[in-house]
Amino acid sequence: MRPPAFPSSRSSPEAVDHRLVERFLFVSLIFALVAVPGAVLVLAEIDGGWAKPTLQVLVVINALTLWWLWRTAASRSVEESVLRIMGATAVLTFGFVAVEPWLIHFTPMVCLGSLLLPLGLVEPGRYRRLLIGGLVYITSMTIFSRIGAIRGPVMEAAPTSTRDLVAVINTPILFVLVSWILWQGHAAIVDRVDGIAESQRRLVGAEEAGRRTIDADSADLRARLATARGVVAEVGQPADVSNRVGGPDRSDHPDHRLAVAELMPSIRGMSADLRRLSHGIMAPQLVGAASGQTLADLGGLVEWPVTSTIAADLPDLPEVVDGTLRICAAELLRGLDSLDVADAELRLGSDADHVVLAMTYRTLRGSPAANGGGRTDGTGTAPIPAVHTLDRVGALGGIVTTDHREGRGAIEIRIPRRPTEVEPHALGRLRTAADRGLSSALLRASVFPVVGFLVGLATWLFVLPYRDMAEVVVLVAVAYTGPCLAAVVVARRAPRLAIWLFATSHWVTALAVASQFTIIKFFVAAALLIPVVAAMPYLSRGWYRSLVVVSAVVAAVTAAMTRLVDQLEIAGESPQTVNKAIVIVLIPSACAIVLALAWRNHAALVVRAVELRAARRRVVEAIERVRRQIERDLHDGAQQRLVSATLRAQILTRLEPDDRARVEENLRLLDEELETAEHALSVLQRPGDTIATTETLVERLNRLKATSPVPLELHVGRLPDRLAPEAVAALWFCCSEAVGNVAKHAGDGARATIELDAQVGSVRFRVVDDGQGFDWPSSSGRGLRNLADRMGVLGGSLDVTSSAGRGTVVAGSIPFA
Amino acid sequence: MGADRSTSERVGPVGVAIVDDDRRYGTALADLIELSDHFVVVGVAEGVESGNTLLGNQAVQLGLVDVNMAGGGGQAIIRTCRTWSERPTLVLISAQAPPPDVEELGVPFIAKDELDTQLLWTLWRQSAR
């Protein structure tokens, strides 16, 4: 027996978020536990007075706090856990820095880790406040640490070798921790965005498969109708009287009643099949205005008994919610049909915010291989056959909860009563942040070397005895800025090259700087984080892993170099004011860059997810409209004609053969009904359905050119021999719709041109007209959005350029393997 | 509470009204019913408003009302008829599944492709009892 085709808990983004927090705390705890004996050993060698036992206590408190947070994370919401982690980080880092100011070289990195953790997990406005608050905190902590001695009581007493050892161990560990958080954040971006896109593809794929079934069923019914019409035509023919003198008379007509009576079951069968087809397209209505209704009709979908109830106070629901519930209920029942189900119960109700469809079932013997329970909003990546239930519900912001156990199971669907979705254009500041491209991000990230350059310049100008050191800083800053600016220039055309150029300049510079100075431990680590954060939205998992690993290795090497290479001891040789100024300026500025990039990533993630969700919602609504239209067409067309045909056939079975005029009239009317039904079904079949190759696409475009209501030119370049049928269909759909738009909206005398060509890896098209244009993108037309969504689902794109009086260009591309 | 016209003593065939916005179906159904000795077609209406007018005719004892029509469909007609002091027996017909509120409306439902005069006669006799 197969298990039910419903999701497991793997596909819940909520669960993924919890795991991320738990993993972070677990990894941090491991680091902290490693740090405890290390710190005890280091501190044992040092005479730090009062600070020594205080630090030891803080190390233990730190480990215990992490352990407590980790143990209690599962029982809290993700946001609550994240906020607790941040609070604990703030208190503990401040405690460490207060006791030992030298630790300012490490504590900002810990703060960065906790600030990067909620990327994509908390509401954007709150995340922005957290980032700003975090930056203010880091800046305050840095200034506070520089008010007194640079080293503090413990490190003041420690030998240089001990300080270096602490730096060599802590810097790479903290860098790896923060990199790991970024790696997880990258996974969140990729998984969430890919998950929604995949959900959209599944929906469209399932709808396409459904349409093919409709087409196949329609073709089958048309063939049966043609056969029935043949029978009717035969019945209407007079008997063979060619050898009779005087030609046929009334008695020459055979008795039509037997033939028509034999035809009746066929017509009734076709009518029943058409009703089933109609129900397959749009399940019977669940929700009406009156109370006390039942879902009994759904029980007809399966052989086993289904009891059902609808709550009396169920509110009126939007069409898309109503349709989704109908489709989900039918799909769930059909899904359960593969099990040995004894019976099932359906309940439809609501609470303040949601409409709830709950289904419980019992199996005849034992249980299916239960796959446990879970929640999903349709963004999961697990293979999910119950596409409509999962993806449609997810698209409306709903949740599906499943619980399959021994011999029984339960499924619950919760959909918001009024699904609302933040539209991409309503995202405001978030949109602005997300729209900044890679070049803008890299340019902003290059501020760090510029700050370094200015600090070096200031040192050179005002602290003359350290002129040599300042010259080195200036040279490094210039060498650093050059490749960064080159990366900015190439970012638009070759983002991956730009990222590697940018990262390489950071790695080389970090190694160069680390070979000269000891004070820059934190700055080097922070600088190495910048390309890792900047690259997040642009690299695939594989490339991103390479970037993170190389950066971590460079961070470890730079930390080790503080012990291996003879360096300039700025702290020991330069005036305290210079050292303090360097730390106070560079630590917050480095953190500011990292956090600004993190905010941008967060915005990009949220905006992308909102865009995809909105697109998926539109796909669902478009499917809904098409389904309802097909259902209406079937009902008003073929189905009505078949039931009329049934009546005409009944009439014929009751008419005497001698009543020739009425028999012939009813035979004519019967044939007319069957013919109209056949025609209605032929109209139902999609015109683009037969377009599966580039040849048929070009042929169809040439036909469009011949029949177009507007003068149409066609320029077709070289096209790939093989193109996915859905890509061909999408190209036809877009071109024909765009030409249709010209005919409808471009005004009198408008002319259009279609250009179709293949370039590297993609087929491109442009539909250009010289009509009156329109105010794009403020126009709220649904058609162009549908075109864009259709291209987006296939990995393509669509751009519209238009303004009043200047014509319109609809251009798109679609990739091919 | 009004009374069904079916309960009053009548002689001769039952007067039937058909309300369906599909003219061809309405005509075919009228032709079929006319073949039966039990029924006589009083009229065929193609909408909710004209249907209400037709059903108000005293000669109509049985009304066959389509579910899906503009203006609220057969359900709207049934709700209007409920307010009358004397009303015909009503039957909902549709080419699709019964509407979810059919039980609440308290009227019989017949799928259009299953409609025949024998079934109608049986139903009429049951309602007349």
GROMACS .gro file of N, CA, C and O in nm, chain A residues 312-381:
model
  280
  312ALA      N    1  -2.240   2.658   1.039
  312ALA     CA    2  -2.353   2.745   1.005
  312ALA      C    3  -2.310   2.890   0.985
  312ALA      O    4  -2.370   2.964   0.909
  313ASP      N    5  -2.202   2.928   1.054
  313ASP     CA    6  -2.163   3.070   1.049
  313ASP      C    7  -2.050   3.096   0.950
  313ASP      O    8  -1.978   3.193   0.962
  314LEU      N    9  -2.038   3.009   0.853
  314LEU     CA   10  -1.930   3.027   0.756
  314LEU      C   11  -1.952   3.156   0.676
  314LEU      O   12  -2.061   3.179   0.624
  315PRO      N   13  -1.849   3.239   0.667
  315PRO     CA   14  -1.869   3.366   0.597
  315PRO      C   15  -1.863   3.347   0.445
  315PRO      O   16  -1.820   3.242   0.397
  316ASP      N   17  -1.908   3.449   0.373
  316ASP     CA   18  -1.888   3.447   0.228
  316ASP      C   19  -1.739   3.459   0.201
  316ASP      O   20  -1.670   3.539   0.264
  317LEU      N   21  -1.692   3.379   0.108
  317LEU     CA   22  -1.548   3.374   0.083
  317LEU      C   23  -1.517   3.430  -0.056
  317LEU      O   24  -1.599   3.418  -0.147
  318PRO      N   25  -1.397   3.486  -0.074
  318PRO     CA   26  -1.357   3.529  -0.208
  318PRO      C   27  -1.356   3.408  -0.302
  318PRO      O   28  -1.333   3.295  -0.258
  319GLU      N   29  -1.377   3.436  -0.429
  319GLU     CA   30  -1.388   3.328  -0.529
  319GLU      C   31  -1.265   3.238  -0.528
  319GLU      O   32  -1.277   3.115  -0.536
  320VAL      N   33  -1.147   3.300  -0.513
  320VAL     CA   34  -1.025   3.221  -0.523
  320VAL      C   35  -1.013   3.125  -0.403
  320VAL      O   36  -0.964   3.013  -0.416
  321VAL      N   37  -1.061   3.167  -0.286
  321VAL     CA   38  -1.058   3.080  -0.168
  321VAL      C   39  -1.160   2.968  -0.184
  321VAL      O   40  -1.132   2.851  -0.159
  322ASP      N   41  -1.279   3.005  -0.228
  322ASP     CA   42  -1.385   2.906  -0.252
  322ASP      C   43  -1.336   2.801  -0.351
  322ASP      O   44  -1.347   2.680  -0.327
  323GLY      N   45  -1.279   2.847  -0.463
  323GLY     CA   46  -1.231   2.753  -0.565
  323GLY      C   47  -1.122   2.664  -0.511
  323GLY      O   48  -1.119   2.542  -0.537
  324THR      N   49  -1.031   2.722  -0.434
  324THR     CA   50  -0.921   2.644  -0.377
  324THR      C   51  -0.973   2.536  -0.284
  324THR      O   52  -0.928   2.421  -0.287
  325LEU      N   53  -1.071   2.571  -0.199
  325LEU     CA   54  -1.128   2.472  -0.108
  325LEU      C   55  -1.193   2.358  -0.185
  325LEU      O   56  -1.177   2.241  -0.150
  326ARG      N   57  -1.264   2.392  -0.290
  326ARG     CA   58  -1.330   2.288  -0.370
  326ARG      C   59  -1.228   2.196  -0.433
  326ARG      O   60  -1.241   2.072  -0.430
  327ILE      N   61  -1.126   2.257  -0.490
  327ILE     CA   62  -1.025   2.176  -0.559
  327ILE      C   63  -0.947   2.092  -0.458
  327ILE      O   64  -0.919   1.975  -0.481
  328CYS      N   65  -0.913   2.153  -0.344
  328CYS     CA   66  -0.837   2.081  -0.241
  328CYS      C   67  -0.918   1.962  -0.188
  328CYS      O   68  -0.865   1.852  -0.174
  329ALA      N   69  -1.045   1.986  -0.157
  329ALA     CA   70  -1.127   1.878  -0.102
  329ALA      C   71  -1.134   1.762  -0.200
  329ALA      O   72  -1.117   1.645  -0.162
  330ALA      N   73  -1.156   1.795  -0.326
  330ALA     CA   74  -1.164   1.689  -0.427
  330ALA      C   75  -1.030   1.619  -0.441
  330ALA      O   76  -1.023   1.495  -0.450
  331GLU      N   77  -0.922   1.696  -0.439
  331GLU     CA   78  -0.790   1.635  -0.457
  331GLU      C   79  -0.752   1.548  -0.338
  331GLU      O   80  -0.695   1.440  -0.355
  332LEU      N   81  -0.786   1.594  -0.217
  332LEU     CA   82  -0.753   1.515  -0.099
  332LEU      C   83  -0.831   1.383  -0.100
  332LEU      O   84  -0.777   1.278  -0.069
  333LEU      N   85  -0.958   1.390  -0.137
  333LEU     CA   86  -1.038   1.267  -0.142
  333LEU      C   87  -0.980   1.172  -0.245
  333LEU      O   88  -0.965   1.052  -0.220
  334ARG      N   89  -0.946   1.225  -0.361
  334ARG     CA   90  -0.888   1.139  -0.464
  334ARG      C   91  -0.753   1.085  -0.419
  334ARG      O   92  -0.718   0.971  -0.449
  335GLY      N   93  -0.676   1.169  -0.345
  335GLY     CA   94  -0.546   1.123  -0.294
  335GLY      C   95  -0.562   1.008  -0.198
  335GLY      O   96  -0.488   0.911  -0.200
  336LEU      N   97  -0.663   1.017  -0.113
  336LEU     CA   98  -0.688   0.910  -0.016
  336LEU      C   99  -0.742   0.785  -0.083
  336LEU      O  100  -0.737   0.676  -0.026
  337ASP      N  101  -0.794   0.800  -0.202
  337ASP     CA  102  -0.856   0.687  -0.271
  337ASP      C  103  -0.753   0.578  -0.300
  337ASP      O  104  -0.789   0.463  -0.324
  338SER      N  105  -0.626   0.613  -0.299
  338SER     CA  106  -0.523   0.512  -0.327
  338SER      C  107  -0.499   0.424  -0.203
  338SER      O  108  -0.427   0.325  -0.211
  339LEU      N  109  -0.557   0.460  -0.090
  339LEU     CA  110  -0.543   0.380   0.033
  339LEU      C  111  -0.668   0.295   0.051
  339LEU      O  112  -0.771   0.318  -0.013
  340ASP      N  113  -0.659   0.200   0.142
  340ASP     CA  114  -0.780   0.124   0.176
  340ASP      C  115  -0.858   0.201   0.280
  340ASP      O  116  -0.860   0.167   0.397
  341VAL      N  117  -0.922   0.306   0.235
  341VAL     CA  118  -0.992   0.392   0.330
  341VAL      C  119  -1.128   0.334   0.365
  341VAL      O  120  -1.203   0.291   0.275
  342ALA      N  121  -1.159   0.329   0.494
  342ALA     CA  122  -1.290   0.280   0.537
  342ALA      C  123  -1.393   0.392   0.528
  342ALA      O  124  -1.501   0.374   0.474
  343ASP      N  125  -1.360   0.505   0.582
  343ASP     CA  126  -1.449   0.620   0.572
  343ASP      C  127  -1.371   0.747   0.603
  343ASP      O  128  -1.256   0.741   0.649
  344ALA      N  129  -1.435   0.857   0.575
  344ALA     CA  130  -1.369   0.986   0.600
  344ALA      C  131  -1.474   1.087   0.642
  344ALA      O  132  -1.593   1.071   0.615
  345GLU      N  133  -1.425   1.189   0.709
  345GLU     CA  134  -1.515   1.296   0.751
  345GLU      C  135  -1.454   1.430   0.713
  345GLU      O  136  -1.335   1.454   0.734
  346LEU      N  137  -1.537   1.514   0.654
  346LEU     CA  138  -1.493   1.648   0.614
  346LEU      C  139  -1.567   1.752   0.697
  346LEU      O  140  -1.688   1.740   0.716
  347ARG      N  141  -1.494   1.850   0.745
  347ARG     CA  142  -1.559   1.958   0.819
  347ARG      C  143  -1.507   2.091   0.767
  347ARG      O  144  -1.386   2.109   0.752
  348LEU      N  145  -1.599   2.178   0.739
  348LEU     CA  146  -1.561   2.310   0.690
  348LEU      C  147  -1.610   2.414   0.790
  348LEU      O  148  -1.729   2.419   0.821
  349GLY      N  149  -1.518   2.491   0.843
  349GLY     CA  150  -1.555   2.592   0.942
  349GLY      C  151  -1.463   2.711   0.931
  349GLY      O  152  -1.388   2.724   0.835
  350SER      N  153  -1.468   2.795   1.031
  350SER     CA  154  -1.382   2.913   1.026
  350SER      C  155  -1.356   2.964   1.166
  350SER      O  156  -1.430   2.934   1.260
  351ASP      N  157  -1.245   3.037   1.179
  351ASP     CA  158  -1.224   3.113   1.302
  351ASP      C  159  -1.215   3.260   1.263
  351ASP      O  160  -1.255   3.297   1.152
  352ALA      N  161  -1.159   3.340   1.350
  352ALA     CA  162  -1.163   3.485   1.324
  352ALA      C  163  -1.091   3.522   1.194
  352ALA      O  164  -1.135   3.611   1.122
  353ASP      N  165  -0.983   3.451   1.163
  353ASP     CA  166  -0.901   3.492   1.048
  353ASP      C  167  -0.897   3.391   0.935
  353ASP      O  168  -0.858   3.423   0.825
  354HIS      N  169  -0.930   3.266   0.967
  354HIS     CA  170  -0.909   3.161   0.868
  354HIS      C  171  -1.036   3.081   0.840
  354HIS      O  172  -1.123   3.069   0.926
  355VAL      N  173  -1.042   3.026   0.721
  355VAL     CA  174  -1.140   2.924   0.693
  355VAL      C  175  -1.064   2.791   0.701
  355VAL      O  176  -0.950   2.782   0.656
  356VAL      N  177  -1.126   2.694   0.765
  356VAL     CA  178  -1.054   2.570   0.796
  356VAL      C  179  -1.129   2.451   0.736
  356VAL      O  180  -1.247   2.430   0.764
  357LEU      N  181  -1.060   2.376   0.652
  357LEU     CA  182  -1.115   2.253   0.598
  357LEU      C  183  -1.038   2.138   0.664
  357LEU      O  184  -0.918   2.124   0.645
  358ALA      N  185  -1.108   2.060   0.744
  358ALA     CA  186  -1.041   1.950   0.816
  358ALA      C  187  -1.095   1.817   0.764
  358ALA      O  188  -1.216   1.802   0.741
  359MET      N  189  -1.006   1.724   0.744
  359MET     CA  190  -1.045   1.593   0.697
  359MET      C  191  -0.981   1.487   0.787
  359MET      O  192  -0.862   1.493   0.815
  360THR      N  193  -1.063   1.394   0.836
  360THR     CA  194  -1.008   1.280   0.909
  360THR      C  195  -1.050   1.155   0.835
  360THR      O  196  -1.156   1.151   0.772
  361TYR      N  197  -0.966   1.052   0.841
  361TYR     CA  198  -1.002   0.928   0.771
  361TYR      C  199  -0.954   0.808   0.851
  361TYR      O  200  -0.864   0.819   0.935
  362ARG      N  201  -1.018   0.696   0.826
  362ARG     CA  202  -0.975   0.570   0.886
  362ARG      C  203  -0.948   0.472   0.774
  362ARG      O  204  -1.019   0.473   0.673
  363THR      N  205  -0.848   0.388   0.793
  363THR     CA  206  -0.819   0.287   0.691
  363THR      C  207  -0.876   0.153   0.735
  363THR      O  208  -0.898   0.130   0.855
  364LEU      N  209  -0.897   0.064   0.638
  364LEU     CA  210  -0.962  -0.064   0.666
  364LEU      C  211  -0.875  -0.153   0.755
  364LEU      O  212  -0.918  -0.207   0.852
  365ARG      N  213  -0.751  -0.171   0.716
  365ARG     CA  214  -0.665  -0.258   0.796
  365ARG      C  215  -0.528  -0.191   0.805
  365ARG      O  216  -0.472  -0.146   0.707
  366GLY      N  217  -0.480  -0.192   0.930
  366GLY     CA  218  -0.349  -0.134   0.953
  366GLY      C  219  -0.345   0.010   0.905
  366GLY      O  220  -0.442   0.082   0.911
  367SER      N  221  -0.235   0.047   0.852
  367SER     CA  222  -0.216   0.185   0.812
  367SER      C  223  -0.123   0.190   0.693
  367SER      O  224  -0.045   0.099   0.670
  368PRO      N  225  -0.133   0.295   0.617
  368PRO     CA  226  -0.029   0.314   0.517
  368PRO      C  227   0.104   0.338   0.587
  368PRO      O  228   0.105   0.369   0.707
  369ALA      N  229   0.212   0.321   0.514
  369ALA     CA  230   0.343   0.353   0.573
  369ALA      C  231   0.341   0.501   0.604
  369ALA      O  232   0.372   0.585   0.521
  370ALA      N  233   0.298   0.530   0.726
  370ALA     CA  234   0.274   0.670   0.761
  370ALA      C  235   0.401   0.751   0.749
  370ALA      O  236   0.508   0.707   0.790
  371ASN      N  237   0.388   0.869   0.691
  371ASN     CA  238   0.506   0.954   0.678
  371ASN      C  239   0.502   1.068   0.777
  371ASN      O  240   0.556   1.174   0.754
  372GLY      N  241   0.436   1.045   0.891
  372GLY     CA  242   0.440   1.144   0.997
  372GLY      C  243   0.354   1.264   0.967
  372GLY      O  244   0.262   1.260   0.887
  373GLY      N  245   0.385   1.372   1.033
  373GLY     CA  246   0.305   1.493   1.013
  373GLY      C  247   0.392   1.604   0.962
  373GLY      O  248   0.513   1.590   0.949
  374GLY      N  249   0.330   1.715   0.935
  374GLY     CA  250   0.409   1.827   0.889
  374GLY      C  251   0.323   1.946   0.857
  374GLY      O  252   0.201   1.939   0.859
  375ARG      N  253   0.391   2.056   0.829
  375ARG     CA  254   0.322   2.178   0.787
  375ARG      C  255   0.392   2.228   0.664
  375ARG      O  256   0.511   2.213   0.649
  376THR      N  257   0.315   2.285   0.575
  376THR     CA  258   0.379   2.340   0.458
  376THR      C  259   0.302   2.460   0.408
  376THR      O  260   0.182   2.468   0.426
  377ASP      N  261   0.372   2.554   0.349
  377ASP     CA  262   0.303   2.662   0.280
  377ASP      C  263   0.328   2.651   0.130
  377ASP      O  264   0.312   2.745   0.057
  378GLY      N  265   0.367   2.531   0.090
  378GLY     CA  266   0.383   2.507  -0.053
  378GLY      C  267   0.519   2.544  -0.106
  378GLY      O  268   0.544   2.534  -0.225
  379THR      N  269   0.610   2.586  -0.020
  379THR     CA  270   0.742   2.624  -0.069
  379THR      C  271   0.844   2.513  -0.047
  379THR      O  272   0.961   2.533  -0.067
  380GLY      N  273   0.800   2.400  -0.005
  380GLY     CA  274   0.892   2.290   0.022
  380GLY      C  275   0.953   2.235  -0.105
  380GLY      O  276   0.904   2.258  -0.215
  381THR      N  277   1.061   2.163  -0.090
  381THR     CA  278   1.127   2.108  -0.207
  381THR      C  279   1.106   1.958  -0.218
  381THR      O  280   1.152   1.897  -0.312
   0.00000   0.00000   0.00000
